[in-house]
XYZ file of C-alpha atoms in Angstrom:
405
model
C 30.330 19.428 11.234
C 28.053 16.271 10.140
C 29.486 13.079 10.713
C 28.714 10.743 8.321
C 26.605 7.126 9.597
C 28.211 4.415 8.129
C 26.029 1.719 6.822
C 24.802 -0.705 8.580
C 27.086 -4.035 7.974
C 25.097 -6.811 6.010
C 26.625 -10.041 4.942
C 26.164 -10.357 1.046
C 24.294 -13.563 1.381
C 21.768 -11.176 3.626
C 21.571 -8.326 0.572
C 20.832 -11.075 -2.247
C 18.088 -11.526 0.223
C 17.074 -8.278 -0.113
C 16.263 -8.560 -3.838
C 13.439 -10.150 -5.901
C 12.051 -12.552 -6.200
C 13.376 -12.735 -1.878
C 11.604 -9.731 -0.430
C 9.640 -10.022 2.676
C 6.260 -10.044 0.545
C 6.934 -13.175 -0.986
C 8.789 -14.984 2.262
C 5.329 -13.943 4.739
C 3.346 -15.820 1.236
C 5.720 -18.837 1.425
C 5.176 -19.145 5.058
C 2.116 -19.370 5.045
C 1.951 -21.854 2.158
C 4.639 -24.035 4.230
C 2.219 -23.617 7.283
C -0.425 -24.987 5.470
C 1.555 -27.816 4.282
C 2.355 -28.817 7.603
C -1.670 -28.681 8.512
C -2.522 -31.146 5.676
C -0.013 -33.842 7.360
C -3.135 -33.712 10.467
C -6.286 -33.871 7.698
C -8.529 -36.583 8.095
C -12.261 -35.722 7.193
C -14.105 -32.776 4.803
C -14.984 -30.660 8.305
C -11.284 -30.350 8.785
C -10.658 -29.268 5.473
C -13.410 -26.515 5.185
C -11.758 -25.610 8.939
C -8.736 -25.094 6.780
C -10.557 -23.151 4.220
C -12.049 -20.411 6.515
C -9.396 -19.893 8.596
C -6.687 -18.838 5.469
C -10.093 -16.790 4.043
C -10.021 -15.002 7.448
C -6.318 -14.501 7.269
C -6.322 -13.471 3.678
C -9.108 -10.679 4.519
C -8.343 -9.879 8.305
C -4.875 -8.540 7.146
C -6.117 -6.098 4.324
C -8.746 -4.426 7.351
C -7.570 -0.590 7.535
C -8.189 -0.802 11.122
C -6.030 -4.391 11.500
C -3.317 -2.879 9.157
C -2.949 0.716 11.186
C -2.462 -1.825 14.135
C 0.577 -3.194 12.979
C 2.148 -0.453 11.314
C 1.318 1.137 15.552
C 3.157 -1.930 16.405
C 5.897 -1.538 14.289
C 6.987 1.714 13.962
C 6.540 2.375 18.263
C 10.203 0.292 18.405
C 12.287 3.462 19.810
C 15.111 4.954 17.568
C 17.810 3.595 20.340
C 17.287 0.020 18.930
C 19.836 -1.275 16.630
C 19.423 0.044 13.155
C 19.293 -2.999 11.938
C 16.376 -4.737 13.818
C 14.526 -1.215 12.902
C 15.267 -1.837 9.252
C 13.494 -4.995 9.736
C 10.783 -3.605 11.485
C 10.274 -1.073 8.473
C 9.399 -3.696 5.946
C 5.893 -3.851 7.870
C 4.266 -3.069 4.839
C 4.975 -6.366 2.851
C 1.989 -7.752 5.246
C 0.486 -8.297 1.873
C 2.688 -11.265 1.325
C 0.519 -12.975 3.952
C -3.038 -12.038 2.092
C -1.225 -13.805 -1.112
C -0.412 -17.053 1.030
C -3.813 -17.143 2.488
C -5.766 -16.646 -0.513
C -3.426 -19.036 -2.628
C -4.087 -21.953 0.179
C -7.565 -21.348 0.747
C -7.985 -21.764 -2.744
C -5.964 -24.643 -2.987
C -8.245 -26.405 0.165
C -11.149 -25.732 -1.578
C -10.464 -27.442 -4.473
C -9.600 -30.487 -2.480
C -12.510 -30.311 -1.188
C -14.774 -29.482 -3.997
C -13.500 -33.246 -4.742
C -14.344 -34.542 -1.682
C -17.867 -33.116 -1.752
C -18.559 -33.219 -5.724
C -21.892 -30.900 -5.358
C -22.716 -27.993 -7.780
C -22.638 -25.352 -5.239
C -18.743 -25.999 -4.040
C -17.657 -26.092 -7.436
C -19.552 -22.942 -7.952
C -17.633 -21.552 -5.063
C -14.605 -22.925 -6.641
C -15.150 -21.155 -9.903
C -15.283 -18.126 -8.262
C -12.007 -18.505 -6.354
C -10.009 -19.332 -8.686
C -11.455 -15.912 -10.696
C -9.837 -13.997 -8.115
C -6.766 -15.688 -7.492
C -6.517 -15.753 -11.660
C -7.553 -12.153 -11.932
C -4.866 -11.268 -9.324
C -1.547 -12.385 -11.443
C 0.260 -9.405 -11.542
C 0.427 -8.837 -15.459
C -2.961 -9.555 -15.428
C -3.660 -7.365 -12.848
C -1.520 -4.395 -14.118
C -2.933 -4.552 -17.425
C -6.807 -4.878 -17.190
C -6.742 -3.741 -13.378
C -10.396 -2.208 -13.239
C -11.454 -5.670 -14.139
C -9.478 -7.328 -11.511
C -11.320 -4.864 -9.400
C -14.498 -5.878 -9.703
C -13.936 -9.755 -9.663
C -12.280 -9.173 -6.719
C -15.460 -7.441 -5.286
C -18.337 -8.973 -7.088
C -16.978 -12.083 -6.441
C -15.417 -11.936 -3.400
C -19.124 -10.938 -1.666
C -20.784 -14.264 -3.363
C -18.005 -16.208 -2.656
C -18.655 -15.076 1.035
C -22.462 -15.624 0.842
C -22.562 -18.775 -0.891
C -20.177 -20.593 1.627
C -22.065 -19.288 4.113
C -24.548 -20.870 2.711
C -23.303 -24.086 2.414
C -21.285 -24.168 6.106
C -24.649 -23.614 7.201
C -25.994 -26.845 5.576
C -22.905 -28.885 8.025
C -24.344 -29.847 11.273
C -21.948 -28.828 13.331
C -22.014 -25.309 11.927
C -23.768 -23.173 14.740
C -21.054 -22.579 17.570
C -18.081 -23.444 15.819
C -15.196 -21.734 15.029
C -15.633 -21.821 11.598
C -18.977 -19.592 12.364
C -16.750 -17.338 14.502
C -14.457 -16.513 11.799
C -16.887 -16.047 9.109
C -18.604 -13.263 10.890
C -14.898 -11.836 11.647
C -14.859 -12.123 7.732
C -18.401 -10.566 6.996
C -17.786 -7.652 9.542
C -14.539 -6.957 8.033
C -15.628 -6.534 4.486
C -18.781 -4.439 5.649
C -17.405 -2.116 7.883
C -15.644 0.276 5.626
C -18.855 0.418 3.552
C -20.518 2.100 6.580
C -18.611 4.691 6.405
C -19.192 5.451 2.508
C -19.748 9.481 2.319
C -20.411 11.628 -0.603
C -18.359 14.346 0.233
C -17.508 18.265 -1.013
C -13.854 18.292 -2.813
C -12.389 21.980 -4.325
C -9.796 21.203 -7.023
C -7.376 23.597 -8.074
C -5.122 22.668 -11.794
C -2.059 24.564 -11.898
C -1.072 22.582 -15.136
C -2.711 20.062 -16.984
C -1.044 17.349 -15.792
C -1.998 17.651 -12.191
C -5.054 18.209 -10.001
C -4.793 19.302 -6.487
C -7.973 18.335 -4.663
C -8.880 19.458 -1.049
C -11.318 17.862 1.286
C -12.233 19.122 4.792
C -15.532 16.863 5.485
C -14.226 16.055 8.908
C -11.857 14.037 8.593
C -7.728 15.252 9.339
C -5.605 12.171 8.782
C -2.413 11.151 10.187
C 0.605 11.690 8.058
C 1.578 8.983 6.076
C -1.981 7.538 5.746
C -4.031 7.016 2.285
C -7.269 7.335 1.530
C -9.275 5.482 -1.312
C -11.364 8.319 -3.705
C -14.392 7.293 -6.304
C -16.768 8.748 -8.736
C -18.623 5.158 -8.856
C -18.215 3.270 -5.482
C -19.296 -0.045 -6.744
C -16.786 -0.460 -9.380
C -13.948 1.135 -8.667
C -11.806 2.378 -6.154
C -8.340 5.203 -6.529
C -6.049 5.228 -3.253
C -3.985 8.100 -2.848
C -1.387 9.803 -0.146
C -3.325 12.234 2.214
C -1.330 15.632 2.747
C -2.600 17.123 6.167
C -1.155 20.379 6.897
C -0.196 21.204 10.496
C -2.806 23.549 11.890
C -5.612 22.922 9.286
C -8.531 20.426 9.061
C -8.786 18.139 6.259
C -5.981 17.353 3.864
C -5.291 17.377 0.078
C -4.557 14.383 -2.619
C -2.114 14.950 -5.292
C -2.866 13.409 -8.438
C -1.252 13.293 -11.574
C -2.210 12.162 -15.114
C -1.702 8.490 -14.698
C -4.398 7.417 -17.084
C -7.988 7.542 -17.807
C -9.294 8.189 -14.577
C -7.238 10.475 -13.194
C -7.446 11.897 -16.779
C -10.693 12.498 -16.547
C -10.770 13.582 -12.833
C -8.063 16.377 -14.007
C -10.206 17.309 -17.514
C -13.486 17.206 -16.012
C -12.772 18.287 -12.171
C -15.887 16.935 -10.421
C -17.593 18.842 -6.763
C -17.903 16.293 -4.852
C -16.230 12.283 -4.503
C -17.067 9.461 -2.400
C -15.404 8.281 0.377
C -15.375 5.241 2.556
C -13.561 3.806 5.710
C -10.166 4.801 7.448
C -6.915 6.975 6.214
C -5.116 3.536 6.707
C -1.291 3.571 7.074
C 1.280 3.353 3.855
C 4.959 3.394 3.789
C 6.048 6.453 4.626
C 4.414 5.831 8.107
C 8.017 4.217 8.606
C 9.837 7.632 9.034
C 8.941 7.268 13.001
C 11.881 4.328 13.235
C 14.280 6.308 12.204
C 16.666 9.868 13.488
C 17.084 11.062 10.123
C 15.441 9.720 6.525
C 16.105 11.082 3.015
C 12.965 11.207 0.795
C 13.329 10.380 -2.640
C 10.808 11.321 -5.008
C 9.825 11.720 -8.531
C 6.991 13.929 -9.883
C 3.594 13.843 -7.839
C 5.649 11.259 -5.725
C 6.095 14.771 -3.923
C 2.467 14.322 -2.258
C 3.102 11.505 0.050
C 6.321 12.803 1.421
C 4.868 16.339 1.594
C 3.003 15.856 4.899
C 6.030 14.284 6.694
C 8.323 17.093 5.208
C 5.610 19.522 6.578
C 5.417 18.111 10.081
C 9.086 17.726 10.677
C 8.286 15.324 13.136
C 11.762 13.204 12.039
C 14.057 15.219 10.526
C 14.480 14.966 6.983
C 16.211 15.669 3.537
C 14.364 15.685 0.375
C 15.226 14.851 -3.273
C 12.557 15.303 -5.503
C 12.919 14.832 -9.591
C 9.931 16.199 -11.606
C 9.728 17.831 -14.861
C 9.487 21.899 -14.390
C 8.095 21.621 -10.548
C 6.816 25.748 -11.138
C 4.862 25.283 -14.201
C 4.169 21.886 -13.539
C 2.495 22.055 -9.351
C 2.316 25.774 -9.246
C 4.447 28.148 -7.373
C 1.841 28.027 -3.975
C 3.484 24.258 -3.624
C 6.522 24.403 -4.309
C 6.776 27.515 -2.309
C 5.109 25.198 0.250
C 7.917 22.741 0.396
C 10.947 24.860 -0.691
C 9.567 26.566 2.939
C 9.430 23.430 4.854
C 12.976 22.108 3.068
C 15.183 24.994 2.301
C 17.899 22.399 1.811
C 16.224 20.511 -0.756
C 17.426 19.105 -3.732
C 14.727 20.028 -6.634
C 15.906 18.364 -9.848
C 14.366 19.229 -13.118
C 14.395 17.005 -15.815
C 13.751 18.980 -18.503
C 16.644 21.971 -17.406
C 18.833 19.120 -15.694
C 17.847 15.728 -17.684
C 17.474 12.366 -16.078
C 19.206 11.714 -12.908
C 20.873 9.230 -11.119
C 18.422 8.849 -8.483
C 20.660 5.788 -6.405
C 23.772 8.396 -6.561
C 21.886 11.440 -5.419
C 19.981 9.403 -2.957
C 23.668 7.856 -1.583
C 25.070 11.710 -1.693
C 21.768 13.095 0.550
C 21.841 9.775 3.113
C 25.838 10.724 3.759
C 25.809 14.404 3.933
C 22.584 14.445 5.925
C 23.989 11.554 8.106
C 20.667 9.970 7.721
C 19.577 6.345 8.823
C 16.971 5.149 5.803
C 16.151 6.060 2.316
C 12.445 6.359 1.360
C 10.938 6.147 -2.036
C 8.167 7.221 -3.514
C 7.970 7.207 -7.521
C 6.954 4.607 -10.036
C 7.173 1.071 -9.951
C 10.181 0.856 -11.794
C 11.828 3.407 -10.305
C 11.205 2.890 -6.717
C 12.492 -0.785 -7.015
C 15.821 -0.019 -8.525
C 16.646 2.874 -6.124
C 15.208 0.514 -3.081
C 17.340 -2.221 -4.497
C 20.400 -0.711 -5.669
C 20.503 1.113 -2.105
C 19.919 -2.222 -0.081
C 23.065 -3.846 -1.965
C 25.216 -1.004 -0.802
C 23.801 -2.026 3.194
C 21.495 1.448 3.323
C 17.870 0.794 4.658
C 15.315 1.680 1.861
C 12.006 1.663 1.773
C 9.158 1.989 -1.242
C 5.692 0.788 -2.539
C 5.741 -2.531 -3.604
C 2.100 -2.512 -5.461
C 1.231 -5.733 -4.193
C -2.639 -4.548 -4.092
């Protein structure tokens, strides 16, 4: 007989919390706004504000290293299952560390403006310029809608922004042997060192419908479950990342990819031989499974890919949910085989035979009957924030993308 876990008890003051515009993402970015506020109360001279400057750069770009963000998703998902479900539910939210990129980059922004007015030269308000490009280009409806763009700013800019106030620190006497040096080379080493691994490698790509390519790669690399990896036909302008699917047993892994616009459009119509590469699988949400005894996955269409590997490993015991349009004709019968063998339990919903479902009440029905601890999501934005939501006001721990990159 499965008993059924009861929710974990959370005050209702602690779920309004829980929702937008409160998540953890934008508390880590007030902090660090508030922290800086606090600094400026001890600012006395233009050295201390371009101290200022560098060390919220470093922050801002530190925290979005693949090796610095596998660290703390090691550090927060090694909590053991026997701590209280609630400090593990905390613990979980690891990957709003993006919250404290947005502070950084918002403050260091801020501190260089002041002092662009301090200084008054050409080449700070240059610098400036540039800055405020990024931060600009970053807005999230700017972002979502002209996001290749955003892309390259980010990039383009983002390297000149680095070289020109190297440039100009270097001009400051006291330059050599500070800290400010220290953490600009942090800075420059971080950017550069996923480049060095850039790799034109061999992919195979299989279609079983035209809505979805299923590419394989074997070049070396196996990743850990629950890890991405960033894919591109032209590494200098833009950049896809997508769920890694290692299978047990087997080198390399596979990416799932569905028709989500021009690129992948293209990737799907015109399947290419090879794709470049470049750093780290790096960590992603569904690395969170480890903190928990039981999960229920939640996922719509070729949401399947990122749960797939966890499903496959069975390394925490799981219960899927997965709504997608005719799953068959749609990912061929080799996958679905795949994870109908790895989940004989598993709900498989199809819209088109079944019509649109109620993901939060099949998601509620899964986490009682499977007497799970946590709900993951993976599906679109929309989606994954009102299941995530909807399931954190009833006091069950959920978990989803929260495209804040």
């Amino acid at each position: 007989m499965t008993t059924t876990r009861a929710a974990a008890p959370v005050s209702a003051a602690r779920l309004r919390l829980r929702r937008r515009p409160f998540t953890h993402h934008n508390r880590l970015a007030a902090a660090v706004v508030l922290g800086n506020a606090v600094a400026a109360l001890g600012v006395d001279s233009a050295e201390a504000i371009a101290d200022l400057v560098v060390a919220n750069v470093a922050l801002a770009v530190l925290i979005r290293q693949q090796h610095v963000i596998n660290l703390l998703f090691r550090l927060a998902t090694g909590a053991p299952t026997t701590w209280p479900l609630r400090v593990r539910w905390v613990l979980g939210k690891v990957y709003h560390f993006g919250g404290l990129h947005v502070g950084a980059a918002v403050s260091a922004t801020a501190w260089f403006a002041a002092l662009a007015v301090v200084r008054a030269d050409p080449l700070t308000w240059a610098i400036l310029a540039l800055m405020a490009a990024m931060v600009g280009s970053a807005l999230p409806p700017l972002r979502a809608r002209w996001h290749d763009a955003f892309e390259r700013v980010h990039r383009f800019a983002g390297w000149t922004v680095l070289a020109l106030f190297a440039l100009d620190s270097a001009r400051q006497p006291d330059f050599v042997g500070s800290t400010r040096l220290w953490l600009l080379l942090a800075v420059v080493v971080s950017v550069a060192l996923p480049w060095t691994r850039l790799r034109r490698v061999p992919v195979r790509i299989t279609r079983p419908s035209p809505h979805v390519a299923l590419v394989s790669f074997d070049h070396g690399v196996t990743p850990f479950a629950g890890s991405s990896t960033a894919v591109s036909r032209h590494p200098l302008l833009e950049w896809h990342s997508f769920a890694t699917v290692p299978t047990p047993g087997r080198t390399g892994f596979r990416l799932t990819i569905s028709r989500a616009g021009d690129w992948t459009g293209d990737l799907i119509d015109h399947p290419p031989t090879h794709l470049w590469v470049k750093g780290v699988p790096t960590a992603g949400v569904g690395n969170i499974d480890k903190l928990f005894t039981r999960v229920v996955w939640v996922a719509t269409g070729s949401g399947i890919g990122p749960c797939l590997p966890h499903l496959l490993s069975g390394e925490t015991p799981a219960r899927l949910v997965w709504s997608t349009r005719t799953p068959r004709a749609t990912y061929g019968d080799d996958l679905v085989d795949e994870i109908e063998a790895a989940q004989p339990h598993a709900l498989v919903w199809d819209t088109v035979r079944d019509g649109k479902p109620d993901l939060v009440e099949l998601a509620l029905r899964a986490h009682r009957e499977f007497d799970a601890e946590a709900v993951i999501c993976i599906s679109n934005k929309k989606t994954t924030w009102h299941v995530v939501e909807e399931l954190e006001a009833r006091g069950v721990p959920a978990f989803g993308a929260i495209w804040d990159s």
